[in-house]
CSV table of C-alpha atoms in Angstrom, one decimal:
chain,number,residue,atom,x,y,z
A,421,MET,CA,0.1,0.0,-0.1
A,422,LEU,CA,1.3,3.3,-1.0
A,423,ALA,CA,-0.1,6.8,0.7
A,424,CYS,CA,1.0,10.0,-0.6
A,425,ASP,CA,-0.1,13.6,0.5
A,426,ASP,CA,1.1,15.3,-2.7
A,427,PRO,CA,0.1,13.4,-6.1
A,428,ARG,CA,2.9,15.0,-7.9
A,429,VAL,CA,5.4,13.5,-5.7
A,430,PHE,CA,3.6,10.0,-6.2
A,431,LEU,CA,3.9,9.8,-10.0
A,432,GLU,CA,7.2,11.2,-10.3
A,433,THR,CA,8.5,8.5,-7.8
A,434,LEU,CA,6.2,5.8,-9.2
A,435,PRO,CA,8.6,4.4,-11.9
A,436,GLY,CA,11.2,3.7,-9.3
A,437,PHE,CA,8.8,1.8,-6.9
A,438,LEU,CA,7.5,-0.3,-9.8
A,439,SER,CA,11.3,-1.5,-10.8
A,440,SER,CA,12.1,-2.2,-7.3
A,441,GLY,CA,9.2,-4.3,-6.9
A,442,VAL,CA,8.0,-2.5,-3.7
A,443,GLY,CA,4.4,-2.8,-3.0
A,444,SER,CA,3.8,-5.2,-5.9
A,445,GLY,CA,1.2,-7.7,-5.6
A,446,SER,CA,0.3,-6.7,-2.2
A,447,ALA,CA,-3.6,-5.7,-2.4
A,448,GLY,CA,-6.5,-7.5,-2.4
A,449,LYS,CA,-8.3,-6.8,-5.6
A,450,GLU,CA,-5.3,-7.5,-7.4
A,451,HIS,CA,-5.5,-11.2,-6.7
A,452,SER,CA,-9.4,-11.4,-7.6
A,453,PRO,CA,-10.3,-12.9,-11.0
A,454,PHE,CA,-10.9,-9.1,-12.2
A,455,GLY,CA,-7.6,-7.9,-10.9
A,456,ARG,CA,-5.6,-11.1,-12.4
A,457,THR,CA,-7.4,-10.3,-15.7
A,458,LEU,CA,-6.1,-6.6,-15.7
A,459,ARG,CA,-2.8,-7.6,-14.6
A,460,GLU,CA,-1.9,-10.4,-16.8
A,461,ALA,CA,-3.4,-8.4,-20.0
A,462,LEU,CA,-1.7,-5.1,-19.3
A,463,LEU,CA,1.8,-6.5,-18.2
A,464,GLY,CA,1.9,-10.3,-18.5
A,465,PRO,CA,2.2,-13.0,-15.8
A,466,GLY,CA,4.8,-12.1,-13.2
A,467,CYS,CA,5.1,-8.7,-14.3
A,468,GLU,CA,4.7,-5.8,-11.8
A,469,ILE,CA,1.6,-3.6,-11.4
A,470,TRP,CA,0.2,-1.6,-8.5
A,471,ALA,CA,-3.2,-2.0,-7.2
A,472,ASP,CA,-5.4,-0.7,-4.3
A,473,PHE,CA,-3.0,1.8,-3.0
A,474,SER,CA,-4.2,4.3,-0.5
A,475,ALA,CA,-5.1,7.3,-2.9
A,476,PRO,CA,-4.6,10.9,-1.6
A,477,ALA,CA,-7.3,13.3,-1.1
A,478,ALA,CA,-6.6,15.3,-4.3
A,479,TRP,CA,-7.4,12.2,-6.4
A,480,ARG,CA,-10.9,11.9,-4.9
A,481,GLY,CA,-10.0,8.6,-3.4
A,482,ASP,CA,-13.6,8.5,-1.8
A,483,PHE,CA,-14.9,8.1,-5.5
A,484,TRP,CA,-12.6,5.9,-6.9
A,485,SER,CA,-12.5,2.5,-5.5
A,486,SER,CA,-10.0,0.6,-7.2
A,487,TRP,CA,-6.4,1.7,-8.6
A,488,TYR,CA,-4.3,-0.3,-11.4
A,489,LEU,CA,-0.8,1.8,-12.1
A,490,ALA,CA,1.7,0.6,-14.8
A,491,ALA,CA,4.9,1.9,-15.6
A,492,ASP,CA,4.8,0.2,-19.3
A,493,ALA,CA,1.4,-1.2,-20.4
A,494,ARG,CA,1.7,-3.8,-23.2
A,495,GLY,CA,-1.5,-3.3,-24.6
A,496,SER,CA,-4.6,-0.9,-24.6
A,497,GLN,CA,-6.0,-0.5,-20.9
A,498,TYR,CA,-9.3,0.6,-22.3
A,499,ASP,CA,-9.7,-2.7,-24.4
A,500,VAL,CA,-8.5,-4.6,-21.4
A,501,LEU,CA,-11.0,-2.9,-19.1
A,502,ARG,CA,-13.7,-3.4,-21.3
A,503,LYS,CA,-13.0,-7.1,-21.6
A,504,ALA,CA,-12.4,-7.6,-18.2
A,505,ILE,CA,-16.0,-6.1,-17.5
A,506,ALA,CA,-17.4,-8.3,-20.1
A,507,ASP,CA,-16.0,-11.5,-18.6
A,508,ASN,CA,-16.7,-10.8,-15.1
A,509,ASP,CA,-20.4,-9.5,-16.0
A,510,GLY,CA,-19.9,-6.2,-14.5
A,511,LEU,CA,-18.0,-3.9,-12.3
A,512,ASP,CA,-18.0,-3.3,-8.4
A,513,GLY,CA,-17.3,0.5,-7.9
A,514,HIS,CA,-15.3,3.0,-9.9
A,515,LEU,CA,-11.7,2.0,-11.1
A,516,VAL,CA,-8.8,3.7,-12.3
A,517,CYS,CA,-6.0,2.3,-15.0
A,518,LEU,CA,-3.0,4.6,-15.5
A,519,ALA,CA,-0.1,3.8,-17.6
A,520,LEU,CA,3.0,6.0,-17.6
A,521,ARG,CA,4.1,4.3,-21.0
A,522,GLY,CA,2.8,1.6,-23.2
A,523,ALA,CA,2.1,0.3,-26.8
A,524,GLY,CA,-1.3,-0.6,-28.7
A,525,PHE,CA,-3.2,2.6,-27.4
A,526,HIS,CA,-5.8,3.8,-29.7
A,527,GLY,CA,-8.3,6.5,-30.4
A,528,GLN,CA,-11.6,6.4,-32.2
A,529,GLU,CA,-12.2,3.8,-35.0
A,530,ASN,CA,-8.9,2.1,-33.4
A,531,ARG,CA,-6.5,5.0,-35.0
A,532,ASN,CA,-3.2,4.4,-33.2
A,533,TRP,CA,-2.5,6.8,-30.4
A,534,ALA,CA,1.0,8.1,-30.1
A,535,VAL,CA,2.4,7.4,-26.9
A,536,ARG,CA,5.2,9.3,-25.1
A,537,GLU,CA,6.3,9.3,-21.4
A,538,GLY,CA,5.3,12.5,-19.6
A,539,ASN,CA,1.6,12.5,-21.0
A,540,LEU,CA,-1.7,11.2,-19.4
A,541,HIS,CA,-2.9,7.7,-20.6
A,542,LEU,CA,-6.0,6.9,-18.4
A,543,SER,CA,-8.9,4.5,-18.6
A,544,LEU,CA,-11.8,4.7,-16.0
A,545,GLY,CA,-14.4,2.1,-15.2
A,546,LEU,CA,-17.7,3.3,-13.9
A,547,GLU,CA,-20.3,1.3,-12.3
A,548,CYS,CA,-23.6,3.1,-12.9
A,549,ASP,CA,-27.4,2.7,-13.2
A,550,PHE,CA,-28.6,5.3,-15.6
A,551,PRO,CA,-31.7,5.1,-18.2
A,552,ALA,CA,-30.0,4.1,-21.5
A,553,ALA,CA,-32.1,6.0,-23.8
A,554,GLU,CA,-31.7,9.2,-21.9
A,555,THR,CA,-28.2,8.8,-20.7
A,556,GLY,CA,-25.9,7.1,-23.1
A,557,VAL,CA,-24.9,10.1,-25.2
A,558,ALA,CA,-24.3,12.2,-21.9
A,559,LEU,CA,-21.2,9.8,-21.1
A,560,THR,CA,-20.0,10.4,-24.5
A,561,MET,CA,-19.8,14.0,-23.6
A,562,LEU,CA,-18.7,13.6,-19.8
A,563,PRO,CA,-14.9,13.0,-20.4
A,564,ALA,CA,-14.6,15.8,-22.9
A,565,VAL,CA,-16.5,18.2,-20.7
A,566,ALA,CA,-14.4,17.1,-17.8
A,567,VAL,CA,-11.4,17.8,-19.5
A,568,THR,CA,-12.3,21.4,-20.4
A,569,ASP,CA,-13.0,22.0,-17.0
A,570,VAL,CA,-9.4,21.1,-16.0
A,571,LEU,CA,-8.1,23.3,-18.8
A,572,ALA,CA,-10.3,26.2,-17.4
A,573,GLU,CA,-9.0,25.4,-13.8
A,574,TRP,CA,-5.5,25.4,-14.9
A,575,GLY,CA,-6.1,28.6,-16.7
A,576,VAL,CA,-6.4,27.9,-20.3
A,577,PRO,CA,-8.4,30.6,-22.0
A,578,ALA,CA,-11.6,30.0,-23.6
A,579,ALA,CA,-11.3,32.7,-26.4
A,580,GLY,CA,-8.6,34.1,-28.3
A,581,ASP,CA,-5.4,32.6,-29.8
A,582,GLY,CA,-5.0,30.3,-27.0
A,583,ARG,CA,-8.6,29.0,-27.2
A,584,ARG,CA,-9.3,25.8,-25.6
A,585,GLY,CA,-12.4,23.4,-26.6
A,586,ILE,CA,-14.0,20.4,-28.0
A,587,LYS,CA,-13.7,19.4,-31.7
A,588,TRP,CA,-16.7,17.1,-32.3
A,589,VAL,CA,-16.8,14.7,-31.2
A,590,ASN,CA,-14.2,13.9,-29.0
A,591,ASP,CA,-10.8,15.9,-29.6
A,592,ILE,CA,-9.4,18.3,-27.1
A,593,LEU,CA,-7.9,21.3,-28.8
A,594,VAL,CA,-6.0,24.3,-27.6
A,595,ALA,CA,-5.0,26.9,-30.0
A,596,GLY,CA,-5.9,24.9,-33.0
A,597,ALA,CA,-3.9,22.0,-32.3
A,598,LYS,CA,-4.7,18.8,-30.8
A,599,LEU,CA,-4.0,18.2,-26.9
A,600,GLY,CA,-5.9,14.9,-26.4
A,601,GLY,CA,-8.9,13.1,-27.0
A,602,VAL,CA,-11.3,11.0,-25.2
A,603,LEU,CA,-13.6,7.7,-25.9
A,604,THR,CA,-16.5,6.1,-24.2
A,605,ALA,CA,-17.9,2.7,-24.3
A,606,VAL,CA,-21.2,1.7,-22.2
A,607,ARG,CA,-22.5,-1.6,-21.2
A,608,SER,CA,-26.4,-1.7,-20.9
A,609,GLN,CA,-29.0,-4.6,-19.6
A,610,ASP,CA,-32.8,-4.3,-19.6
A,611,GLY,CA,-32.8,-0.7,-20.7
A,612,ARG,CA,-30.3,0.6,-18.1
A,613,LEU,CA,-26.6,1.4,-18.4
A,614,ARG,CA,-24.6,-0.5,-16.1
A,615,THR,CA,-21.0,0.2,-16.6
A,616,ALA,CA,-19.2,3.1,-18.7
A,617,VAL,CA,-15.5,2.8,-19.8
A,618,LEU,CA,-13.8,6.3,-20.4
A,619,GLY,CA,-10.7,6.7,-21.9
A,620,ILE,CA,-8.4,9.9,-21.7
A,621,GLY,CA,-5.5,10.9,-23.4
A,622,LEU,CA,-3.7,14.4,-22.8
A,623,ASN,CA,-0.3,15.5,-24.0
A,624,VAL,CA,0.9,17.2,-20.8
A,625,LEU,CA,4.6,17.5,-20.9
A,626,ALA,CA,5.6,16.2,-24.4
A,627,ILE,CA,4.5,16.5,-28.1
A,628,PRO,CA,4.1,13.1,-29.9
A,629,GLU,CA,5.3,12.6,-33.5
A,630,VAL,CA,2.0,12.6,-35.5
A,631,PRO,CA,2.2,13.3,-38.9
A,632,PRO,CA,-0.5,16.1,-40.2
A,633,THR,CA,-3.7,15.5,-41.7
A,634,PRO,CA,-6.6,17.5,-42.6
A,635,PHE,CA,-8.2,16.2,-39.6
A,636,THR,CA,-5.2,16.7,-37.2
A,637,PRO,CA,-3.4,19.5,-38.8
A,638,ALA,CA,-1.1,20.0,-35.7
A,639,VAL,CA,-0.6,18.6,-32.0
A,640,THR,CA,0.4,20.3,-29.0
A,641,CYS,CA,1.1,19.7,-25.1
A,642,LEU,CA,-0.1,21.5,-22.1
A,643,ALA,CA,3.4,22.5,-21.1
A,644,ASP,CA,3.4,25.0,-24.2
A,645,HIS,CA,0.4,26.9,-23.0
A,646,LEU,CA,1.0,26.7,-19.3
A,647,PRO,CA,4.9,27.4,-18.5
A,648,ARG,CA,4.5,26.7,-14.7
A,649,ALA,CA,7.1,24.9,-12.6
A,650,ASP,CA,4.5,22.8,-10.9
A,651,LEU,CA,2.9,21.3,-14.1
A,652,SER,CA,3.0,17.7,-13.9
A,653,VAL,CA,1.2,14.4,-15.4
A,654,ALA,CA,0.1,13.5,-11.6
A,655,GLY,CA,-1.2,17.1,-10.9
A,656,VAL,CA,-3.3,16.9,-14.2
A,657,ALA,CA,-4.4,13.3,-13.5
A,658,ALA,CA,-5.6,14.5,-10.1
A,659,ALA,CA,-7.6,17.3,-11.6
A,660,VAL,CA,-8.9,15.1,-14.5
A,661,LEU,CA,-10.1,12.5,-11.8
A,662,ARG,CA,-11.5,15.2,-9.5
A,663,ALA,CA,-13.6,16.8,-12.6
A,664,VAL,CA,-14.8,13.2,-13.9
A,665,ALA,CA,-16.1,12.3,-10.4
A,666,ARG,CA,-17.8,15.7,-10.3
A,667,ARG,CA,-19.5,15.5,-13.6
A,668,PHE,CA,-20.5,11.9,-12.9
A,669,GLU,CA,-22.2,12.9,-9.8
A,670,GLN,CA,-23.9,15.9,-11.4
A,671,LEU,CA,-25.3,13.5,-14.2
A,672,GLU,CA,-26.7,11.4,-11.4
A,673,THR,CA,-28.4,14.2,-9.6
A,674,GLU,CA,-29.2,16.5,-12.4
A,675,GLY,CA,-29.5,14.6,-15.6
A,676,ARG,CA,-27.7,15.1,-19.0
A,677,GLY,CA,-29.0,19.0,-19.4
A,678,PRO,CA,-25.8,20.6,-17.7
A,679,LEU,CA,-23.5,18.4,-19.7
A,680,LEU,CA,-25.2,19.2,-23.0
A,681,GLU,CA,-25.0,22.8,-22.2
A,682,ASP,CA,-21.4,22.9,-21.4
A,683,TYR,CA,-20.4,20.6,-24.4
A,684,ARG,CA,-22.0,23.2,-26.4
A,685,ARG,CA,-20.5,26.1,-24.6
A,686,GLU,CA,-17.0,24.4,-25.2
A,687,SER,CA,-17.6,23.4,-28.6
A,688,LEU,CA,-15.0,25.0,-31.2
A,689,ILE,CA,-17.5,23.8,-34.2
A,690,LEU,CA,-20.6,26.1,-33.6
A,691,GLY,CA,-20.8,28.5,-36.2
A,692,ARG,CA,-17.9,27.5,-37.9
A,693,ARG,CA,-17.7,26.0,-41.5
A,694,VAL,CA,-16.6,22.3,-41.4
A,695,THR,CA,-16.5,19.2,-43.6
A,696,VAL,CA,-17.4,15.6,-42.2
A,697,GLN,CA,-16.1,12.7,-44.1
A,698,ALA,CA,-17.5,9.3,-43.2
A,699,GLY,CA,-17.8,5.9,-44.7
A,700,GLY,CA,-15.2,3.3,-45.9
A,701,PRO,CA,-12.9,3.4,-48.9
A,702,GLU,CA,-15.4,2.3,-51.3
A,703,ASP,CA,-18.6,4.1,-49.9
A,704,SER,CA,-16.9,7.3,-48.2
A,705,PHE,CA,-18.8,10.6,-48.7
A,706,SER,CA,-18.4,14.1,-47.4
A,707,ARG,CA,-20.9,16.8,-46.3
A,708,SER,CA,-20.0,20.5,-45.6
A,709,GLY,CA,-21.6,23.5,-44.2
A,710,ARG,CA,-21.8,26.0,-41.3
A,711,VAL,CA,-22.6,24.2,-38.2
A,712,LEU,CA,-25.9,25.8,-36.9
A,713,GLU,CA,-26.7,23.4,-34.0
A,714,ILE,CA,-25.3,20.3,-32.0
A,715,ARG,CA,-28.7,18.4,-31.1
A,716,PRO,CA,-29.1,16.5,-28.0
A,717,ASP,CA,-27.7,13.3,-29.6
A,718,LEU,CA,-24.7,15.2,-30.9
A,719,ALA,CA,-25.8,15.1,-34.4
A,720,LEU,CA,-24.8,18.3,-36.4
A,721,GLU,CA,-27.2,20.5,-38.3
A,722,LEU,CA,-25.5,22.0,-41.3
A,723,SER,CA,-26.3,25.1,-43.3
A,724,ASP,CA,-26.0,23.4,-46.7
A,725,ASP,CA,-27.5,19.9,-45.8
A,726,PRO,CA,-31.0,19.1,-44.6
A,727,THR,CA,-30.1,15.7,-43.1
A,728,PRO,CA,-28.2,15.8,-39.8
A,729,VAL,CA,-24.8,14.4,-39.6
A,730,THR,CA,-24.5,11.8,-37.0
A,731,GLY,CA,-21.1,10.4,-37.5
A,732,GLY,CA,-17.7,10.8,-39.5
A,733,ARG,CA,-14.4,12.7,-39.0
A,734,LEU,CA,-14.5,16.5,-38.9
A,735,ILE,CA,-12.3,18.9,-40.7
A,736,LEU,CA,-12.4,22.7,-39.5
A,737,GLU,CA,-12.5,24.7,-42.3
A,738,PRO,CA,-10.6,28.2,-42.5
A,739,ASP,CA,-12.6,30.9,-40.7
A,740,HIS,CA,-12.9,33.2,-43.8
A,741,LEU,CA,-14.8,30.6,-46.0
A,742,PRO,CA,-18.6,31.6,-46.1
């Protein structure tokens, strides 16, 4: 078990603890079938992972019930967590999976996620009981809105050249460059959402090498916008975990309305001209127009197209286009 009052110190010292084996395999849930599934899928039999340490208050340890941290994950925590939940028929509590480094991470549509040490690679499992029809899309919005909460808390501006915001559906941008992205998968039973898995990747201290595309013309990291000596992966992780817990509790008590309102407020596409590309190589298509509205189901209403856009990859066109 590991207790630490300062989360920045915790992650800065974690790699040394992992390599020395101190505390490895010491906690109960790591030896449960669920814990063994996570351990072996992330690191392989006999490798070291931390579980069920005593979390500091800054991490909202009262909300998060189980913790799994790896110095070097050999596969996608998001996929491993989804499979473990399916294999064990659910989840008991709220779970954190955090990797300092790793391979096989991905974003939407299994697109590769470039990993660099010094950035946040976080997957969260949430036990829940929501009406599926009303709440599913809210859980898609939740991690993106939580991240913009953190950016606001850390002083990234909402307007001007350094503007933060959400690029539909799940990219986080600062000053026109991609800072991170989020994923959501839900599991339902009898019309109720029983579990949600959230994936959150944020470039904190390092800019990964990502070839520019029309969808992602540039990438950035938080350190380029917040040159502060106390910026750390641990500090951002603690803030993200607090924000997710706060937004989840808000969803439980107030419904999806506040999340939708704040998702729209943080949107970078409302009023902008966009092109959305969708489909596969043989049946791909694109639709363009100025975004008039983001519907409650996150479908887009475009000025030049009467049919709502429900999926695809979005390109932000230059502001001067009519």
